[in-house]
Amino acid sequence: MIPQAKIRGGLRILAAACAVAAGVVLGGLAAAPEPFDWRLPPGVAPPPVPADNPMSAAKVELGRRLFYDADLSIDGAISCATCHEQHHGFTDSNRTRPGVHGTPGRRNIMSLAGVGYLSPLTWADPRAATLEQQMLIPVLGESPVEMGMKGQEAELARRLAKDACYRRMFAEAFPDDRGEIGMATVAKALAAFQRTMLAFDTPYDRSRAGDWSGMDAAAQYGWALFNSERLKCATCHSGPAFSDSAYHALAGQAAADDTGLAEISGRAGDLARFRTPGLRNVAVSGPYLHDGAADTLAAAIRRHFAATDPNAPTAAEITDLSAFLRSLTDAGFLKDPRFALPQTACGEPL
Ligand code: HEC
Ligand code: HEC
């Protein structure tokens, strides 16, 4: 005969085992990441995502709020969006722009449409391999100072943690990190938001799908020139964001005080080499080139060629190339509320 106490104990163990099993199943379900809806046209692959920063709607929403939050700068005056303005394709219309306390900018602000496809990031810093790493440059960087938070990482966490809604948003975005608020989670959320900046609803992309109504003759001829053996634009401006993510020195570059990649690599061969910029929304993201010295698409194209280059495009060809570049504008992207300053957070107006 089995003593009562032992049966009860056994049942208790059984019940506990069931609860554990149920917990494993439920936990397993909760942990399985929901497939992220990239809202991409058919045939377009989403940008690569690091294994330790999977996409989620909660993370993207948090990243968007952070992108527009001036608390990320030392004096509370500058957010990412101050320099990266949506209606300019997430750049601004200045050659350079100062950071906090009026510290002058050095290089032209880069646009962010399709930035998730690019690595390394920025004009000439190969250390910024991922969006998670790149974000430390504006926030903590000292040459130039942009947001001025160097040494103030704890202060940033303190500012954000003061806000009950931020605490909730971090908890929802980072359940595995117990909602930790710190530079690492801020960087991950900002990166996830920027990976959603996709701008494929353009006359050019529609023409790929067989609808040529948005591409006039000039744009079509420009597309042919862009791919031509003579001009070779597409060898460097390749891939979904029209960049090979490699460094090149342009033949028509003005004698520069900016040494480009050589500044970091120390190699003479890297002098004035800059990473090929993406071209999506390029028509609204001027002025152009790393120094912002080209005010028009035509001027930017001319700077690719030495004055004596017999293969340089003629004025008429530059007009057609520019028409093609204008067909890379996604007008909806420039005012899509999913990328705009959020109006609410946690159901309350901000
Ligand atoms: C003061 C203006 C300013 C602020 C503020 C700023 N940026 Fe930038 N951003 C720039 C400039 C200038 C560059 C190009 C820098 C370089 O290459 O030297 C750039 C480059 C980038 C790039 C690289 C794009 C590419 O094609 O490689 C990304 C991504 C980016 N910024 C994201 C951010 C994020 C996220 C924030 C907020 C945390 C931010 N930026 C804040 C001016 C700014
Ligand atoms: C050898 C590689 C290469 C080729 C070929 C090339 N580009 Fe570029 N392109 C670059 C690089 C690198 C930059 C940035 C240079 C800088 O800032 O100094 C650039 C910049 C640009 C810009 C300015 C974008 C911005 O946001 O500032 C435009 C527009 C452009 N290229 C269009 C073209 C066209 C059109 C062609 C063909 C006529 C072409 N490119 C051929 C590498 C290339």
CSV table of C-alpha atoms and ligand atoms in Angstrom, one decimal:
chain,number,residue,atom,x,y,z
A,1,MET,CA,0.0,0.0,0.0
A,2,ILE,CA,1.3,3.4,-0.9
A,3,PRO,CA,1.2,6.0,1.9
A,4,GLN,CA,-1.2,8.9,1.2
A,5,ALA,CA,1.5,11.4,1.7
A,6,LYS,CA,3.6,9.9,-1.1
A,7,ILE,CA,0.7,9.9,-3.6
A,8,ARG,CA,0.0,13.5,-2.9
A,9,GLY,CA,3.7,14.3,-3.2
A,10,GLY,CA,3.8,12.4,-6.5
A,11,LEU,CA,0.8,14.3,-7.8
A,12,ARG,CA,2.3,17.5,-6.9
A,13,ILE,CA,5.5,16.6,-8.8
A,14,LEU,CA,3.3,15.5,-11.8
A,15,ALA,CA,1.4,18.8,-11.7
A,16,ALA,CA,4.7,20.7,-11.5
A,17,ALA,CA,6.0,18.7,-14.4
A,18,CYS,CA,2.9,19.6,-16.5
A,19,ALA,CA,3.3,23.2,-15.6
A,20,VAL,CA,6.9,23.1,-16.7
A,21,ALA,CA,6.0,21.4,-19.9
A,22,ALA,CA,3.2,23.9,-20.6
A,23,GLY,CA,5.6,26.7,-19.8
A,24,VAL,CA,8.1,25.3,-22.3
A,25,VAL,CA,5.5,25.1,-25.0
A,26,LEU,CA,4.1,28.5,-24.3
A,27,GLY,CA,7.6,30.0,-23.8
A,28,GLY,CA,8.6,28.3,-27.1
A,29,LEU,CA,5.6,29.9,-28.9
A,30,ALA,CA,6.3,33.3,-27.4
A,31,ALA,CA,9.9,33.2,-28.3
A,32,ALA,CA,9.4,32.1,-31.9
A,33,PRO,CA,9.8,35.4,-33.8
A,34,GLU,CA,6.8,36.4,-35.8
A,35,PRO,CA,7.7,36.7,-39.5
A,36,PHE,CA,8.3,40.5,-40.0
A,37,ASP,CA,6.1,42.2,-42.6
A,38,TRP,CA,8.6,44.1,-44.7
A,39,ARG,CA,6.0,45.3,-47.1
A,40,LEU,CA,8.3,44.7,-50.1
A,41,PRO,CA,7.2,44.2,-53.7
A,42,PRO,CA,7.5,40.6,-55.0
A,43,GLY,CA,11.0,39.5,-55.9
A,44,VAL,CA,12.8,42.0,-53.6
A,45,ALA,CA,14.8,40.4,-50.7
A,46,PRO,CA,14.7,42.2,-47.4
A,47,PRO,CA,17.9,43.7,-46.0
A,48,PRO,CA,20.1,41.4,-44.0
A,49,VAL,CA,19.4,41.4,-40.2
A,50,PRO,CA,22.0,40.4,-37.6
A,51,ALA,CA,21.2,37.2,-35.7
A,52,ASP,CA,21.3,39.0,-32.4
A,53,ASN,CA,18.9,41.7,-33.4
A,54,PRO,CA,15.8,40.1,-35.0
A,55,MET,CA,13.1,42.4,-36.3
A,56,SER,CA,9.9,43.0,-34.4
A,57,ALA,CA,7.1,45.6,-34.7
A,58,ALA,CA,7.7,46.7,-31.1
A,59,LYS,CA,11.4,47.3,-31.7
A,60,VAL,CA,10.8,49.3,-34.9
A,61,GLU,CA,8.2,51.4,-33.1
A,62,LEU,CA,10.7,52.1,-30.3
A,63,GLY,CA,13.5,52.9,-32.8
A,64,ARG,CA,11.2,55.3,-34.5
A,65,ARG,CA,10.5,57.2,-31.3
A,66,LEU,CA,14.2,57.3,-30.4
A,67,PHE,CA,15.1,58.5,-34.0
A,68,TYR,CA,13.0,61.6,-33.3
A,69,ASP,CA,14.0,62.1,-29.7
A,70,ALA,CA,16.4,65.0,-28.9
A,71,ASP,CA,17.1,63.5,-25.5
A,72,LEU,CA,19.7,61.5,-27.5
A,73,SER,CA,21.8,64.7,-27.6
A,74,ILE,CA,23.7,66.3,-24.7
A,75,ASP,CA,21.7,69.6,-24.8
A,76,GLY,CA,18.4,68.1,-25.8
A,77,ALA,CA,18.4,70.1,-29.0
A,78,ILE,CA,19.2,67.6,-31.8
A,79,SER,CA,17.7,64.2,-32.8
A,80,CYS,CA,18.7,62.0,-35.6
A,81,ALA,CA,15.8,63.5,-37.5
A,82,THR,CA,17.2,67.0,-37.2
A,83,CYS,CA,19.8,66.1,-39.7
A,84,HIS,CA,18.0,63.2,-41.4
A,85,GLU,CA,14.7,64.8,-42.6
A,86,GLN,CA,12.1,62.5,-44.1
A,87,HIS,CA,10.9,64.8,-46.9
A,88,HIS,CA,14.5,65.0,-48.1
A,89,GLY,CA,14.9,61.2,-48.2
A,90,PHE,CA,16.3,61.4,-44.6
A,91,THR,CA,19.1,63.9,-45.4
A,92,ASP,CA,18.8,67.7,-45.3
A,93,SER,CA,19.4,70.4,-48.0
A,94,ASN,CA,22.7,71.8,-46.6
A,95,ARG,CA,26.2,71.1,-47.7
A,96,THR,CA,27.1,70.3,-44.1
A,97,ARG,CA,25.3,70.9,-40.8
A,98,PRO,CA,26.5,71.7,-37.4
A,99,GLY,CA,26.1,69.3,-34.4
A,100,VAL,CA,25.4,70.4,-30.8
A,101,HIS,CA,26.8,73.7,-29.6
A,102,GLY,CA,27.3,74.7,-33.3
A,103,THR,CA,30.2,72.4,-33.9
A,104,PRO,CA,30.6,72.5,-37.7
A,105,GLY,CA,29.9,69.4,-39.7
A,106,ARG,CA,32.5,67.9,-41.9
A,107,ARG,CA,30.7,65.9,-44.6
A,108,ASN,CA,27.4,65.9,-46.4
A,109,ILE,CA,24.5,64.2,-44.5
A,110,MET,CA,23.7,60.8,-46.2
A,111,SER,CA,20.2,59.7,-47.1
A,112,LEU,CA,18.8,56.6,-45.5
A,113,ALA,CA,16.5,55.0,-48.1
A,114,GLY,CA,17.6,51.4,-48.4
A,115,VAL,CA,20.4,51.9,-45.9
A,116,GLY,CA,19.8,48.4,-44.5
A,117,TYR,CA,21.4,46.9,-47.6
A,118,LEU,CA,24.7,48.8,-47.2
A,119,SER,CA,27.8,47.8,-45.2
A,120,PRO,CA,30.1,49.5,-44.3
A,121,LEU,CA,28.3,52.6,-43.6
A,122,THR,CA,29.2,56.3,-43.9
A,123,TRP,CA,31.4,58.1,-46.5
A,124,ALA,CA,34.7,56.7,-45.3
A,125,ASP,CA,34.7,54.8,-42.0
A,126,PRO,CA,35.0,51.1,-42.6
A,127,ARG,CA,34.6,50.5,-38.8
A,128,ALA,CA,30.9,51.2,-39.0
A,129,ALA,CA,30.0,47.8,-40.4
A,130,THR,CA,26.4,47.6,-39.1
A,131,LEU,CA,23.7,50.1,-38.3
A,132,GLU,CA,24.0,49.1,-34.6
A,133,GLN,CA,27.7,50.2,-34.7
A,134,GLN,CA,27.1,53.3,-36.9
A,135,MET,CA,24.7,54.8,-34.4
A,136,LEU,CA,27.5,55.3,-31.9
A,137,ILE,CA,29.2,57.8,-34.3
A,138,PRO,CA,26.6,60.5,-34.2
A,139,VAL,CA,25.7,59.9,-30.5
A,140,LEU,CA,29.2,59.6,-29.1
A,141,GLY,CA,31.5,60.8,-31.9
A,142,GLU,CA,34.0,63.6,-31.3
A,143,SER,CA,35.2,64.4,-34.8
A,144,PRO,CA,33.0,66.1,-35.4
A,145,VAL,CA,30.8,66.3,-32.3
A,146,GLU,CA,27.2,65.6,-33.5
A,147,MET,CA,25.1,64.7,-30.5
A,148,GLY,CA,27.8,65.1,-27.9
A,149,MET,CA,26.9,62.2,-25.6
A,150,LYS,CA,30.5,60.9,-25.2
A,151,GLY,CA,30.9,59.8,-21.5
A,152,GLN,CA,27.2,60.4,-20.9
A,153,GLU,CA,25.9,56.9,-21.7
A,154,ALA,CA,24.5,56.5,-18.2
A,155,GLU,CA,22.8,59.9,-18.5
A,156,LEU,CA,21.1,58.9,-21.7
A,157,ALA,CA,19.8,55.7,-20.0
A,158,ARG,CA,18.6,57.7,-17.0
A,159,ARG,CA,16.7,60.2,-19.2
A,160,LEU,CA,14.9,57.5,-21.1
A,161,ALA,CA,14.2,55.3,-18.0
A,162,LYS,CA,12.5,58.3,-16.3
A,163,ASP,CA,9.6,57.9,-18.8
A,164,ALA,CA,7.2,55.1,-17.9
A,165,CYS,CA,6.1,54.7,-21.6
A,166,TYR,CA,9.8,54.2,-22.7
A,167,ARG,CA,10.1,51.6,-19.9
A,168,ARG,CA,7.1,49.8,-21.4
A,169,MET,CA,8.4,50.1,-25.0
A,170,PHE,CA,11.8,48.7,-24.1
A,171,ALA,CA,10.2,45.8,-22.2
A,172,GLU,CA,8.1,45.0,-25.2
A,173,ALA,CA,11.0,45.4,-27.7
A,174,PHE,CA,13.6,43.5,-25.6
A,175,PRO,CA,11.9,40.8,-23.5
A,176,ASP,CA,15.0,38.7,-23.6
A,177,ASP,CA,17.1,41.6,-22.1
A,178,ARG,CA,14.3,42.2,-19.5
A,179,GLY,CA,13.7,45.6,-21.2
A,180,GLU,CA,17.2,46.9,-20.4
A,181,ILE,CA,17.6,50.5,-21.3
A,182,GLY,CA,21.2,51.2,-22.4
A,183,MET,CA,23.3,52.1,-25.4
A,184,ALA,CA,23.1,48.5,-26.8
A,185,THR,CA,19.3,48.3,-26.8
A,186,VAL,CA,19.0,51.9,-28.1
A,187,ALA,CA,21.3,51.0,-31.0
A,188,LYS,CA,19.4,47.9,-31.8
A,189,ALA,CA,16.1,49.6,-31.9
A,190,LEU,CA,17.4,52.5,-34.1
A,191,ALA,CA,18.9,49.9,-36.4
A,192,ALA,CA,15.7,47.9,-36.7
A,193,PHE,CA,13.7,51.1,-37.5
A,194,GLN,CA,16.3,52.2,-40.2
A,195,ARG,CA,16.1,48.7,-41.8
A,196,THR,CA,12.4,49.4,-42.5
A,197,MET,CA,13.3,52.5,-44.6
A,198,LEU,CA,12.6,50.9,-47.9
A,199,ALA,CA,11.6,52.9,-50.9
A,200,PHE,CA,10.7,50.6,-53.8
A,201,ASP,CA,7.5,52.3,-55.0
A,202,THR,CA,9.2,54.2,-57.8
A,203,PRO,CA,8.6,54.7,-61.6
A,204,TYR,CA,11.8,52.7,-62.1
A,205,ASP,CA,10.7,49.8,-60.0
A,206,ARG,CA,7.3,49.8,-61.7
A,207,SER,CA,9.0,49.6,-65.1
A,208,ARG,CA,10.9,46.5,-63.9
A,209,ALA,CA,7.5,45.0,-63.3
A,210,GLY,CA,6.4,45.9,-66.8
A,211,ASP,CA,4.6,49.3,-66.2
A,212,TRP,CA,6.6,51.9,-68.2
A,213,SER,CA,4.0,54.7,-67.7
A,214,GLY,CA,6.3,56.6,-65.2
A,215,MET,CA,9.4,56.4,-67.4
A,216,ASP,CA,9.5,58.9,-70.3
A,217,ALA,CA,11.9,58.5,-73.2
A,218,ALA,CA,14.6,60.5,-71.4
A,219,ALA,CA,14.5,58.3,-68.3
A,220,GLN,CA,14.5,55.2,-70.4
A,221,TYR,CA,17.5,56.4,-72.4
A,222,GLY,CA,19.2,57.4,-69.1
A,223,TRP,CA,18.7,53.9,-67.8
A,224,ALA,CA,20.4,52.5,-70.8
A,225,LEU,CA,23.3,54.9,-70.5
A,226,PHE,CA,23.5,54.1,-66.8
A,227,ASN,CA,24.1,50.4,-67.7
A,228,SER,CA,26.3,51.2,-70.7
A,229,GLU,CA,29.8,49.8,-71.2
A,230,ARG,CA,31.0,53.3,-71.8
A,231,LEU,CA,29.7,55.0,-68.6
A,232,LYS,CA,29.6,52.0,-66.3
A,233,CYS,CA,27.5,53.7,-63.7
A,234,ALA,CA,25.9,50.4,-62.7
A,235,THR,CA,29.2,48.7,-61.9
A,236,CYS,CA,29.5,50.9,-58.8
A,237,HIS,CA,25.8,51.9,-58.3
A,238,SER,CA,24.6,48.3,-58.1
A,239,GLY,CA,22.2,46.3,-55.9
A,240,PRO,CA,18.9,47.1,-54.4
A,241,ALA,CA,20.1,50.5,-53.0
A,242,PHE,CA,22.3,51.3,-56.1
A,243,SER,CA,25.6,51.0,-54.2
A,244,ASP,CA,28.3,48.4,-54.3
A,245,SER,CA,29.3,49.4,-50.7
A,246,ALA,CA,32.9,49.8,-51.9
A,247,TYR,CA,35.3,52.8,-51.9
A,248,HIS,CA,36.3,54.6,-55.0
A,249,ALA,CA,38.0,57.9,-55.9
A,250,LEU,CA,36.3,59.9,-58.6
A,251,ALA,CA,38.5,61.2,-61.4
A,252,GLY,CA,36.9,64.7,-61.4
A,253,GLN,CA,37.2,65.2,-57.7
A,254,ALA,CA,38.3,68.6,-56.7
A,255,ALA,CA,41.7,68.7,-55.0
A,256,ALA,CA,40.5,67.9,-51.5
A,257,ASP,CA,41.4,68.6,-47.9
A,258,ASP,CA,39.4,65.5,-47.1
A,259,THR,CA,41.6,62.4,-47.5
A,260,GLY,CA,38.6,60.0,-47.3
A,261,LEU,CA,39.3,56.4,-46.5
A,262,ALA,CA,43.1,57.1,-46.2
A,263,GLU,CA,42.4,59.1,-43.0
A,264,ILE,CA,41.5,55.9,-41.3
A,265,SER,CA,43.4,53.2,-43.2
A,266,GLY,CA,46.6,55.3,-43.5
A,267,ARG,CA,47.2,54.0,-47.0
A,268,ALA,CA,48.1,56.4,-49.8
A,269,GLY,CA,46.1,54.3,-52.3
A,270,ASP,CA,42.9,55.1,-50.3
A,271,LEU,CA,43.4,58.9,-50.8
A,272,ALA,CA,40.0,60.6,-51.6
A,273,ARG,CA,38.2,57.2,-51.8
A,274,PHE,CA,34.6,57.4,-50.5
A,275,ARG,CA,31.9,54.7,-50.2
A,276,THR,CA,29.6,54.7,-53.2
A,277,PRO,CA,26.4,56.4,-51.9
A,278,GLY,CA,23.0,54.8,-52.6
A,279,LEU,CA,20.8,56.5,-55.2
A,280,ARG,CA,17.2,55.9,-54.0
A,281,ASN,CA,15.4,59.2,-53.7
A,282,VAL,CA,18.6,61.0,-54.9
A,283,ALA,CA,16.6,63.6,-56.7
A,284,VAL,CA,15.4,65.1,-53.4
A,285,SER,CA,18.6,64.5,-51.3
A,286,GLY,CA,20.9,67.2,-52.7
A,287,PRO,CA,23.4,68.8,-52.5
A,288,TYR,CA,25.6,65.9,-53.4
A,289,LEU,CA,28.9,64.1,-52.8
A,290,HIS,CA,30.8,63.8,-49.5
A,291,ASP,CA,31.5,67.5,-49.4
A,292,GLY,CA,28.0,68.6,-50.5
A,293,ALA,CA,29.8,70.7,-53.2
A,294,ALA,CA,27.6,69.5,-56.1
A,295,ASP,CA,24.3,71.3,-56.1
A,296,THR,CA,22.6,69.4,-58.9
A,297,LEU,CA,22.5,65.9,-60.2
A,298,ALA,CA,24.4,67.1,-63.3
A,299,ALA,CA,27.2,68.6,-61.2
A,300,ALA,CA,27.5,65.3,-59.2
A,301,ILE,CA,27.7,63.3,-62.5
A,302,ARG,CA,30.3,65.6,-64.0
A,303,ARG,CA,32.5,65.2,-60.9
A,304,HIS,CA,32.9,61.5,-61.8
A,305,PHE,CA,35.0,62.3,-64.9
A,306,ALA,CA,38.3,64.0,-65.5
A,307,ALA,CA,37.9,67.2,-67.7
A,308,THR,CA,39.9,65.5,-70.5
A,309,ASP,CA,38.1,62.1,-70.4
A,310,PRO,CA,36.8,61.4,-74.0
A,311,ASN,CA,34.2,59.0,-72.5
A,312,ALA,CA,32.6,61.6,-70.3
A,313,PRO,CA,28.8,62.0,-70.9
A,314,THR,CA,27.7,64.9,-73.1
A,315,ALA,CA,25.4,67.6,-71.7
A,316,ALA,CA,22.4,65.8,-73.4
A,317,GLU,CA,23.4,62.5,-71.9
A,318,ILE,CA,23.7,64.1,-68.5
A,319,THR,CA,20.1,65.3,-68.9
A,320,ASP,CA,18.9,61.8,-69.6
A,321,LEU,CA,20.9,60.3,-66.8
A,322,SER,CA,19.3,62.9,-64.5
A,323,ALA,CA,15.9,61.9,-65.8
A,324,PHE,CA,16.6,58.3,-64.9
A,325,LEU,CA,17.9,59.3,-61.5
A,326,ARG,CA,14.6,61.2,-60.9
A,327,SER,CA,12.7,57.9,-61.6
A,328,LEU,CA,14.2,56.5,-58.4
A,329,THR,CA,12.1,58.8,-56.2
A,330,ASP,CA,9.5,57.0,-54.0
A,331,ALA,CA,7.1,59.9,-53.4
A,332,GLY,CA,5.1,57.9,-50.8
A,333,PHE,CA,8.2,57.1,-48.8
A,334,LEU,CA,8.8,60.8,-48.3
A,335,LYS,CA,5.5,61.3,-46.4
A,336,ASP,CA,4.8,57.8,-45.2
A,337,PRO,CA,3.5,58.2,-41.6
A,338,ARG,CA,5.3,55.0,-40.6
A,339,PHE,CA,8.6,56.9,-40.9
A,340,ALA,CA,7.4,60.3,-39.6
A,341,LEU,CA,7.6,61.9,-36.1
A,342,PRO,CA,5.3,59.7,-34.0
A,343,GLN,CA,2.2,61.4,-32.7
A,344,THR,CA,1.5,59.0,-29.9
A,345,ALA,CA,3.3,56.5,-27.7
A,346,CYS,CA,1.7,53.9,-25.4
A,347,GLY,CA,-1.7,55.2,-26.6
A,348,GLU,CA,-1.0,58.8,-25.3
A,349,PRO,CA,-0.2,61.9,-27.4
A,350,LEU,CA,3.5,62.7,-27.3
B,1,HEC,C1,24.5,66.7,-36.9
B,1,HEC,C2,23.9,66.0,-38.0
B,1,HEC,C3,23.6,64.5,-37.8
B,1,HEC,C4,22.9,63.8,-36.8
B,1,HEC,C5,22.3,64.5,-35.5
B,1,HEC,C6,22.9,62.4,-37.1
B,1,HEC,N1,23.5,62.2,-38.3
B,1,HEC,FE1,23.6,60.5,-39.4
B,1,HEC,N2,24.9,61.3,-40.7
B,1,HEC,C7,25.3,62.6,-40.7
B,1,HEC,C8,26.4,62.8,-41.6
B,1,HEC,C9,27.2,64.1,-41.8
B,1,HEC,C10,26.7,61.6,-42.1
B,1,HEC,C11,27.9,61.2,-43.0
B,1,HEC,C12,29.0,61.1,-42.0
B,1,HEC,C13,30.4,60.7,-42.6
B,1,HEC,O1,30.4,59.9,-43.5
B,1,HEC,O2,31.4,61.3,-42.2
B,1,HEC,C14,25.7,60.6,-41.6
B,1,HEC,C15,25.6,59.3,-41.9
B,1,HEC,C16,24.7,58.4,-41.4
B,1,HEC,C17,24.5,57.1,-41.8
B,1,HEC,C18,25.2,56.3,-42.9
B,1,HEC,C19,24.4,56.2,-44.1
B,1,HEC,C20,25.1,55.4,-45.2
B,1,HEC,O3,24.6,55.4,-46.4
B,1,HEC,O4,26.2,54.8,-45.0
B,1,HEC,C21,23.5,56.5,-41.0
B,1,HEC,C22,22.9,55.1,-41.0
B,1,HEC,C23,23.1,57.6,-40.1
B,1,HEC,N3,23.8,58.7,-40.3
B,1,HEC,C24,22.1,57.4,-39.0
B,1,HEC,C25,22.0,58.3,-38.0
B,1,HEC,C26,21.3,58.0,-36.8
B,1,HEC,C27,20.6,56.7,-36.4
B,1,HEC,C28,21.3,59.2,-36.0
B,1,HEC,C29,20.8,59.4,-34.6
B,1,HEC,C30,21.3,58.5,-33.6
B,1,HEC,C31,22.0,60.2,-36.8
B,1,HEC,N4,22.4,59.6,-38.0
B,1,HEC,C32,22.3,61.5,-36.4
B,1,HEC,C33,24.7,63.7,-39.9
B,1,HEC,C34,24.0,63.4,-38.8
B,2,HEC,C1,33.9,53.9,-59.9
B,2,HEC,C2,32.6,53.8,-59.2
B,2,HEC,C3,31.5,54.7,-59.7
B,2,HEC,C4,31.0,54.9,-60.9
B,2,HEC,C5,31.4,54.1,-62.2
B,2,HEC,C6,29.9,55.8,-60.9
B,2,HEC,N1,29.8,56.3,-59.6
B,2,HEC,FE1,28.5,57.7,-58.9
B,2,HEC,N2,29.5,57.8,-57.2
B,2,HEC,C7,30.5,57.0,-56.8
B,2,HEC,C8,31.1,57.5,-55.6
B,2,HEC,C9,32.3,56.9,-54.8
B,2,HEC,C10,30.4,58.6,-55.2
B,2,HEC,C11,30.7,59.5,-54.0
B,2,HEC,C12,31.9,60.3,-54.3
B,2,HEC,C13,32.2,61.5,-53.4
B,2,HEC,O1,31.3,61.8,-52.5
B,2,HEC,O2,33.2,62.1,-53.4
B,2,HEC,C14,29.3,58.7,-56.2
B,2,HEC,C15,28.3,59.7,-56.2
B,2,HEC,C16,27.3,59.8,-57.1
B,2,HEC,C17,26.2,60.7,-57.0
B,2,HEC,C18,25.9,61.6,-55.8
B,2,HEC,C19,25.0,60.9,-54.8
B,2,HEC,C20,24.9,61.6,-53.4
B,2,HEC,O3,24.1,61.3,-52.7
B,2,HEC,O4,25.8,62.4,-53.1
B,2,HEC,C21,25.4,60.5,-58.1
B,2,HEC,C22,24.1,61.2,-58.5
B,2,HEC,C23,26.1,59.5,-58.9
B,2,HEC,N3,27.2,59.1,-58.3
B,2,HEC,C24,25.6,59.1,-60.2
B,2,HEC,C25,26.4,58.3,-61.0
B,2,HEC,C26,26.2,58.2,-62.4
B,2,HEC,C27,25.0,58.7,-63.2
B,2,HEC,C28,27.2,57.4,-62.9
B,2,HEC,C29,27.5,57.1,-64.4
B,2,HEC,C30,27.7,58.2,-65.2
B,2,HEC,C31,28.1,57.1,-61.8
B,2,HEC,N4,27.6,57.7,-60.7
B,2,HEC,C32,29.2,56.3,-61.9
B,2,HEC,C33,31.0,55.9,-57.5
B,2,HEC,C34,30.8,55.7,-58.8
